[in-house]
């Protein structure tokens, strides 16, 4: 065997090993492609119903939003009507009611002045005037002390 023949055998063995590695790589690539194809098919099977459900949910949400929009516009109309009614009632009855209240207050004061004792008369029963201060009631004796303190300040 000459050197050329040995070199030819080495090249042939090298090519055989290279072809073997390429064959294994192609076999694994084919297996990976089959698994990927199966995975894509499974995802497609599950995705199509999910997309249909999502589309139905979006349509339902749109219907509900339309209903809420209609309700909101009705509430806005009722609010404006109530405001107009309130303004009308206030302008119609407000003035006369204030006048009646003022008249009643004046009558009460006039009756209270007539019922009050004259300057020379002594009241038969001392009045128990109380004042509410921050949620408490202060008897009239303490009130007089408080009034004198406030006058000094």
XYZ file of N, CA, C and O in Angstrom:
612
model
N 0.821 -1.165 0.000
C 0.000 0.000 0.000
C 0.874 1.240 0.000
O 1.820 1.347 0.762
N 0.524 2.027 -0.846
C 1.324 3.221 -0.995
C 0.717 4.339 -0.168
O -0.371 4.228 0.393
N 1.399 5.454 -0.087
C 0.932 6.614 0.698
C -0.348 7.183 0.136
O -1.227 7.657 0.877
N -0.536 7.156 -1.160
C -1.756 7.671 -1.788
C -2.954 6.831 -1.421
O -4.062 7.335 -1.209
N -2.712 5.483 -1.385
C -3.806 4.604 -1.014
C -4.209 4.816 0.438
O -5.386 4.816 0.789
N -3.243 4.990 1.313
C -3.529 5.229 2.746
C -4.274 6.558 2.883
O -5.248 6.659 3.659
N -3.862 7.548 2.163
C -4.522 8.845 2.216
C -5.943 8.721 1.701
O -6.894 9.304 2.265
N -6.152 7.935 0.653
C -7.498 7.723 0.109
C -8.387 7.026 1.115
O -9.580 7.333 1.255
N -7.836 6.038 1.825
C -8.613 5.311 2.842
C -8.976 6.263 3.984
O -10.099 6.252 4.488
N -8.034 7.100 4.404
C -8.302 8.056 5.499
C -9.390 9.059 5.093
O -10.287 9.371 5.881
N -9.316 9.521 3.867
C -10.338 10.470 3.393
C -11.681 9.767 3.331
O -12.714 10.335 3.719
N -11.707 8.509 2.891
C -12.964 7.760 2.805
C -13.549 7.549 4.197
O -14.774 7.679 4.410
N -12.700 7.207 5.172
C -13.179 7.012 6.560
C -13.679 8.347 7.115
O -14.734 8.396 7.783
N -12.927 9.410 6.857
C -13.349 10.740 7.329
C -14.714 11.100 6.768
O -15.604 11.579 7.479
N -14.900 10.876 5.455
C -16.193 11.176 4.829
C -17.300 10.282 5.393
O -18.442 10.740 5.587
N -16.986 9.051 5.691
C -17.980 8.134 6.261
C -18.418 8.624 7.648
O -19.608 8.604 7.980
N -17.463 9.056 8.448
C -17.784 9.590 9.789
C -18.592 10.880 9.658
O -19.587 11.075 10.362
N -18.178 11.735 8.737
C -18.896 13.001 8.518
C -20.333 12.751 8.064
O -21.273 13.370 8.568
N -20.522 11.828 7.160
C -21.862 11.494 6.670
C -22.689 10.904 7.810
O -23.897 11.176 7.935
N -22.061 10.082 8.668
C -22.768 9.496 9.824
C -23.250 10.611 10.762
O -24.406 10.596 11.228
N -22.384 11.551 11.066
C -22.790 12.669 11.944
C -23.916 13.490 11.306
O -24.871 13.874 11.968
N -23.800 13.740 10.016
C -24.849 14.482 9.317
C -26.170 13.712 9.311
O -27.250 14.298 9.462
N -26.100 12.392 9.152
C -27.303 11.570 9.163
C -27.969 11.615 10.537
O -29.199 11.741 10.645
N -27.187 11.525 11.606
C -27.734 11.610 12.974
C -28.341 12.990 13.201
O -29.454 13.119 13.759
N -27.650 14.035 12.769
C -28.160 15.403 12.955
C -29.459 15.598 12.193
O -30.422 16.183 12.704
N -29.517 15.087 10.954
C -30.749 15.201 10.168
C -31.884 14.393 10.791
O -33.042 14.821 10.772
N -31.580 13.228 11.354
C -32.609 12.418 12.016
C -33.173 13.168 13.228
O -34.390 13.203 13.447
N -32.298 13.768 14.019
C -32.755 14.538 15.190
C -33.542 15.774 14.758
O -34.532 16.137 15.373
N -33.105 16.409 13.689
C -33.821 17.570 13.166
C -35.209 17.179 12.682
O -36.197 17.882 12.948
N -35.315 16.038 12.035
C -36.620 15.549 11.574
C -37.517 15.242 12.770
O -38.721 15.565 12.760
N -36.955 14.639 13.818
C -37.721 14.342 15.024
C -38.197 15.640 15.688
O -39.346 15.742 16.109
N -37.341 16.637 15.741
C -37.707 17.932 16.333
C -38.800 18.594 15.506
O -39.758 19.161 16.063
N -38.709 18.536 14.194
C -39.735 19.114 13.326
C -41.083 18.417 13.506
O -42.129 19.066 13.509
N -41.057 17.087 13.678
C -42.314 16.363 13.922
C -42.931 16.787 15.251
O -44.145 17.011 15.334
N -42.121 16.911 16.297
C -42.634 17.333 17.608
C -43.172 18.765 17.545
O -44.228 19.074 18.116
N -42.476 19.614 16.806
C -42.936 21.004 16.657
C -44.252 21.060 15.895
O -45.176 21.802 16.261
N -44.371 20.248 14.856
C -45.605 20.199 14.082
C -46.765 19.735 14.962
O -47.867 20.293 14.916
N -46.531 18.709 15.771
C -47.565 18.196 16.675
C -47.944 19.263 17.698
O -49.125 19.488 17.995
N -46.955 19.976 18.255
C -47.215 21.023 19.239
C -48.034 22.164 18.635
O -48.994 22.643 19.240
N -47.684 22.563 17.426
C -48.431 23.632 16.749
C -49.865 23.187 16.484
O -50.821 23.965 16.662
N -50.051 21.946 16.101
C -51.402 21.428 15.859
C -52.216 21.432 17.155
O -53.395 21.815 17.160
N -51.606 21.009 18.260
C -52.304 21.014 19.558
C -52.650 22.431 19.996
O -53.763 22.682 20.481
N -51.728 23.348 19.838
C -51.980 24.740 20.214
C -53.103 25.316 19.358
O -53.978 26.033 19.852
N -53.100 24.989 18.083
C -54.150 25.472 17.189
C -55.510 24.916 17.629
O -56.507 25.634 17.640
N -55.546 23.630 17.984
C -56.798 23.026 18.458
C -57.338 23.741 19.690
O -58.540 23.918 19.832
N -56.462 24.150 20.600
C -56.906 24.803 21.830
C -57.122 26.295 21.626
O -57.961 26.889 22.287
N -56.386 26.896 20.721
C -56.468 28.349 20.543
C -57.744 28.773 19.838
O -58.315 29.819 20.153
N -58.212 27.991 18.909
C -59.400 28.364 18.144
C -60.624 28.489 19.061
O -61.326 29.502 19.019
N -60.913 27.512 19.943
C -62.046 27.700 20.856
C -61.830 28.858 21.833
O -62.779 29.590 22.166
N -60.588 29.049 22.278
C -60.311 30.160 23.188
C -60.557 31.500 22.502
O -61.116 32.428 23.110
N -60.156 31.619 21.257
C -60.408 32.854 20.519
C -61.897 33.081 20.310
O -62.387 34.212 20.384
N -62.637 32.009 20.077
C -64.091 32.137 19.932
C -64.716 32.607 21.247
O -65.587 33.488 21.256
N -64.265 32.025 22.378
C -64.773 32.451 23.691
C -64.411 33.905 23.972
O -65.232 34.665 24.496
N -63.186 34.283 23.636
C -62.762 35.670 23.860
C -63.587 36.628 23.015
O -63.979 37.708 23.487
N -63.878 36.244 21.795
C -64.705 37.088 20.921
C -66.104 37.239 21.497
O -66.673 38.340 21.508
N -66.664 36.162 22.014
C -67.987 36.213 22.638
C -67.966 37.113 23.866
O -68.885 37.909 24.088
N -66.907 37.002 24.673
C -66.792 37.834 25.879
C -66.682 39.312 25.515
O -67.288 40.170 26.176
N -65.939 39.609 24.475
C -65.791 41.010 24.051
C -67.121 41.554 23.553
O -67.502 42.690 23.863
N -67.869 40.747 22.803
C -69.190 41.190 22.333
C -70.134 41.439 23.510
O -70.868 42.425 23.541
N -70.102 40.529 24.480
C -70.945 40.682 25.672
C -70.557 41.932 26.453
O -71.428 42.681 26.926
N -69.264 42.168 26.595
C -68.800 43.368 27.301
C -69.240 44.626 26.569
O -69.650 45.615 27.203
N -69.186 44.609 25.265
C -69.625 45.770 24.485
C -71.110 46.020 24.692
O -71.547 47.160 24.833
N -71.908 44.954 24.731
C -73.344 45.095 24.979
C -73.585 45.704 26.356
O -74.417 46.609 26.516
N -72.847 45.216 27.355
C -73.008 45.747 28.716
C -72.575 47.216 28.784
O -73.214 48.022 29.467
N -71.514 47.565 28.091
C -71.055 48.961 28.085
C -72.111 49.850 27.436
O -72.376 50.968 27.906
N -72.745 49.365 26.373
C -73.818 50.134 25.738
C -74.976 50.343 26.707
O -75.545 51.440 26.792
N -75.316 49.309 27.467
C -76.396 49.433 28.457
C -76.030 50.430 29.541
O -76.858 51.257 29.939
N -74.803 50.329 30.041
C -74.360 51.251 31.096
C -74.352 52.683 30.575
O -74.724 53.618 31.281
N -73.953 52.860 29.328
C -73.948 54.193 28.729
C -75.367 54.752 28.662
O -75.599 55.931 28.963
N -76.323 53.903 28.286
C -77.725 54.346 28.232
C -78.227 54.714 29.624
O -78.905 55.738 29.810
N -77.866 53.906 30.611
C -78.286 54.190 31.993
C -77.662 55.490 32.474
O -78.317 56.321 33.114
N -76.387 55.695 32.180
C -75.705 56.919 32.607
C -76.339 58.152 31.972
O -76.514 59.189 32.633
N -76.704 58.056 30.715
C -77.347 59.214 30.071
C -78.724 59.463 30.681
O -79.126 60.621 30.869
N -79.459 58.389 31.025
C -80.763 58.567 31.679
C -80.601 59.202 33.054
O -81.384 60.080 33.441
N -79.581 58.769 33.797
C -79.333 59.349 35.124
C -78.965 60.824 34.997
O -79.406 61.657 35.791
N -78.186 61.159 33.997
C -77.819 62.560 33.784
C -79.061 63.391 33.468
O -79.212 64.510 33.973
N -79.965 62.843 32.671
C -81.192 63.559 32.340
C -82.064 63.735 33.580
O -82.617 64.817 33.811
N -82.164 62.679 34.409
C -82.956 62.776 35.644
C -82.340 63.807 36.580
O -83.051 64.591 37.224
N -81.017 63.833 36.661
C -80.345 64.800 37.523
C -80.628 66.223 37.064
O -80.909 67.110 37.875
N -80.561 66.457 35.773
C -80.836 67.806 35.276
C -82.299 68.178 35.501
O -82.607 69.316 35.862
N -83.216 67.213 35.348
C -84.628 67.479 35.620
C -84.857 67.786 37.100
O -85.625 68.685 37.448
N -84.189 67.029 37.987
C -84.329 67.273 39.422
C -83.766 68.636 39.790
O -84.326 69.352 40.634
N -82.666 69.015 39.170
C -82.086 70.330 39.430
C -83.025 71.432 38.986
O -83.227 72.431 39.697
N -83.622 71.264 37.817
C -84.569 72.265 37.321
C -85.794 72.339 38.226
O -86.279 73.433 38.549
N -86.274 71.189 38.684
C -87.428 71.163 39.585
C -87.088 71.828 40.908
O -87.878 72.600 41.454
N -85.901 71.553 41.426
C -85.468 72.172 42.684
C -85.390 73.683 42.547
O -85.823 74.427 43.429
N -84.856 74.153 41.438
C -84.764 75.589 41.203
C -86.151 76.205 41.102
O -86.409 77.276 41.674
N -87.052 75.523 40.418
C -88.418 76.033 40.274
C -89.123 76.088 41.619
O -89.765 77.098 41.961
N -89.004 75.036 42.422
C -89.648 75.005 43.739
C -89.051 76.075 44.639
O -89.775 76.777 45.361
N -87.739 76.214 44.609
C -87.091 77.215 45.452
C -87.538 78.620 45.062
O -87.805 79.467 45.929
N -87.638 78.897 43.770
C -88.042 80.238 43.353
C -89.523 80.476 43.598
O -89.940 81.590 43.893
N -90.336 79.425 43.515
C -91.776 79.580 43.703
C -92.154 79.693 45.176
O -92.905 80.579 45.571
N -91.611 78.783 45.991
C -92.006 78.742 47.396
C -90.993 79.371 48.331
O -91.301 79.618 49.496
N -89.793 79.618 47.868
C -88.733 80.129 48.746
C -89.061 81.482 49.335
O -88.981 81.691 50.558
N -89.413 82.425 48.506
C -89.720 83.779 48.983
C -90.877 83.799 49.961
O -90.755 84.344 51.074
N -92.020 83.218 49.633
C -93.139 83.218 50.565
C -92.828 82.475 51.867
O -93.247 82.913 52.937
N -92.096 81.388 51.799
C -91.773 80.658 53.025
C -90.867 81.486 53.926
O -91.023 81.475 55.154
N -89.928 82.207 53.353
C -89.062 83.072 54.156
C -89.895 84.163 54.814
O -89.710 84.498 56.000
N -90.835 84.708 54.086
C -91.686 85.754 54.647
C -92.548 85.208 55.777
O -92.699 85.851 56.822
N -93.104 84.009 55.601
C -93.915 83.390 56.658
C -93.055 83.102 57.882
O -93.474 83.340 59.022
N -91.852 82.603 57.685
C -90.959 82.316 58.809
C -90.594 83.605 59.534
O -90.558 83.650 60.775
N -90.304 84.652 58.801
C -89.964 85.931 59.428
C -91.158 86.478 60.202
O -91.008 87.009 61.317
N -92.354 86.333 59.644
C -93.560 86.785 60.334
C -93.754 85.999 61.624
O -94.045 86.565 62.677
N -93.583 84.681 61.556
C -93.720 83.844 62.761
C -92.697 84.221 63.815
O -93.004 84.267 65.015
N -91.484 84.498 63.405
C -90.445 84.903 64.352
C -90.813 86.229 65.003
O -90.670 86.407 66.217
N -91.295 87.150 64.207
C -91.700 88.445 64.761
C -92.846 88.296 65.742
O -92.871 88.946 66.803
N -93.818 87.447 65.430
C -94.944 87.221 66.337
C -94.447 86.600 67.634
O -94.860 87.013 68.738
N -93.550 85.633 67.567
C -93.007 85.004 68.781
C -92.280 86.026 69.642
O -92.412 86.027 70.863
N -91.509 86.875 69.041
C -90.779 87.893 69.814
C -91.739 88.877 70.447
O -91.545 89.302 71.590
N -92.775 89.259 69.698
C -93.745 90.201 70.252
C -94.481 89.574 71.430
O -94.675 90.223 72.467
N -94.865 88.324 71.313
C -95.550 87.642 72.416
C -94.594 87.467 73.583
O -94.984 87.640 74.744
N -93.332 87.167 73.286
C -92.337 87.004 74.356
C -92.101 88.296 75.111
O -91.897 88.304 76.326
N -92.133 89.430 74.471
C -91.919 90.712 75.134
C -93.120 91.072 76.004
O -92.970 91.626 77.077
N -94.297 90.736 75.556
C -95.491 91.024 76.358
C -95.520 90.127 77.575
O -95.982 90.530 78.626
N -95.054 88.898 77.451
C -95.070 87.965 78.577
C -93.937 88.239 79.541
O -93.956 87.783 80.677
N -92.899 88.990 79.166
C -91.769 89.289 80.043
C -92.228 90.233 81.154
O -93.084 91.082 80.963
N -91.639 90.111 82.362
C -92.027 90.974 83.475
C -91.594 92.421 83.236
O -90.639 92.688 82.529
N -92.315 93.333 83.830
C -91.983 94.749 83.728
C -90.708 95.010 84.517
O -90.232 94.172 85.281
N -90.191 96.211 84.423
C -88.916 96.533 85.060
C -89.005 96.446 86.582
O -88.060 96.055 87.247
N -90.145 96.798 87.201
C -90.266 96.804 88.654
C -90.651 95.458 89.226
O -90.509 95.217 90.420
N -91.150 94.543 88.424
C -91.597 93.253 88.920
C -90.418 92.323 89.111
O -89.425 92.386 88.425
N -90.579 91.412 90.108
C -89.556 90.409 90.368
C -90.067 89.087 89.797
O -91.190 88.690 90.081
N -89.271 88.413 89.035
C -89.746 87.140 88.484
C -89.942 86.120 89.591
O -89.192 86.092 90.572
N -90.956 85.302 89.482
C -91.267 84.330 90.513
C -90.331 83.132 90.465
O -90.011 82.568 91.495
N -89.891 82.765 89.358
C -89.025 81.604 89.215
C -87.773 82.029 88.439
O -87.887 82.590 87.373
N -86.578 81.764 88.992
C -85.366 82.156 88.246
C -85.219 81.299 86.989
O -85.497 80.119 87.011
N -84.802 81.985 85.957
C -84.636 81.242 84.704
C -83.351 80.433 84.762
O -82.347 80.878 85.303
N -83.402 79.257 84.240
C -82.215 78.395 84.196
C -81.704 78.395 82.766
O -82.010 77.526 81.982
N -80.962 79.427 82.460
C -80.412 79.541 81.123
C -79.176 78.660 81.023
O -78.308 78.718 81.872
N -79.125 77.855 80.007
C -77.971 76.982 79.796
C -77.410 77.244 78.410
O -78.152 77.540 77.493
N -76.124 77.075 78.314
C -75.454 77.272 77.037
C -74.702 75.996 76.687
O -74.063 75.397 77.542
N -74.767 75.594 75.436
C -74.061 74.404 74.985
C -72.702 74.843 74.453
O -72.607 75.701 73.588
N -71.656 74.236 75.037
C -70.290 74.535 74.602
C -69.627 73.204 74.270
O -69.443 72.374 75.144
N -69.283 73.011 73.032
C -68.581 71.827 72.540
C -69.241 70.555 73.065
O -68.616 69.717 73.686
N -70.535 70.471 72.898
C -71.236 69.248 73.234
C -71.582 69.113 74.703
O -72.119 68.099 75.121
N -71.275 70.095 75.568
C -71.619 70.014 76.990
C -72.553 71.152 77.339
O -72.534 72.207 76.721
N -73.327 70.957 78.408
C -74.229 71.993 78.884
C -73.616 72.607 80.135
O -73.248 71.904 81.073
N -73.504 73.930 80.154
C -72.916 74.641 81.286
C -74.055 75.316 82.046
O -74.839 76.054 81.453
N -74.187 75.068 83.356
C -75.241 75.731 84.126
C -75.062 77.244 84.092
O -73.973 77.760 83.856
N -76.153 77.972 84.391
C -76.124 79.417 84.263
C -75.146 80.072 85.231
O -74.557 81.103 84.933
N -74.910 79.507 86.414
C -73.958 80.089 87.359
C -72.549 80.070 86.766
O -71.808 81.045 86.853
N -72.174 78.968 86.180
C -70.854 78.893 85.549
C -70.821 79.756 84.305
O -69.773 80.263 83.932
N -71.952 79.948 83.661
C -72.018 80.771 82.471
C -71.664 82.209 82.813
O -70.968 82.876 82.073
N -72.149 82.697 83.949
C -71.847 84.072 84.345
C -70.351 84.243 84.549
O -69.766 85.233 84.155
N -69.706 83.242 85.183
C -68.256 83.315 85.365
C -67.555 83.328 84.015
O -66.620 84.069 83.792
N -68.026 82.482 83.110
C -67.419 82.405 81.778
C -67.594 83.730 81.053
O -66.701 84.199 80.362
N -68.793 84.367 81.191
C -69.037 85.641 80.518
C -68.093 86.716 81.046
O -67.560 87.515 80.302
N -67.833 86.724 82.360
C -66.931 87.736 82.907
C -65.505 87.487 82.462
O -64.770 88.425 82.212
N -65.102 86.221 82.330
C -63.769 85.937 81.824
C -63.626 86.400 80.385
O -62.601 86.930 79.996
N -64.632 86.156 79.575
C -64.577 86.559 78.166
C -64.509 88.074 78.041
O -63.890 88.604 77.134
N -65.163 88.799 78.940
C -65.117 90.255 78.887
C -63.720 90.762 79.209
O -63.267 91.757 78.682
N -63.030 90.081 80.120
C -61.662 90.494 80.462
C -60.703 90.219 79.313
O -59.744 90.929 79.114
N -60.916 89.153 78.565
C -60.006 88.804 77.483
C -60.197 89.743 76.377
O -59.704 90.382 75.726
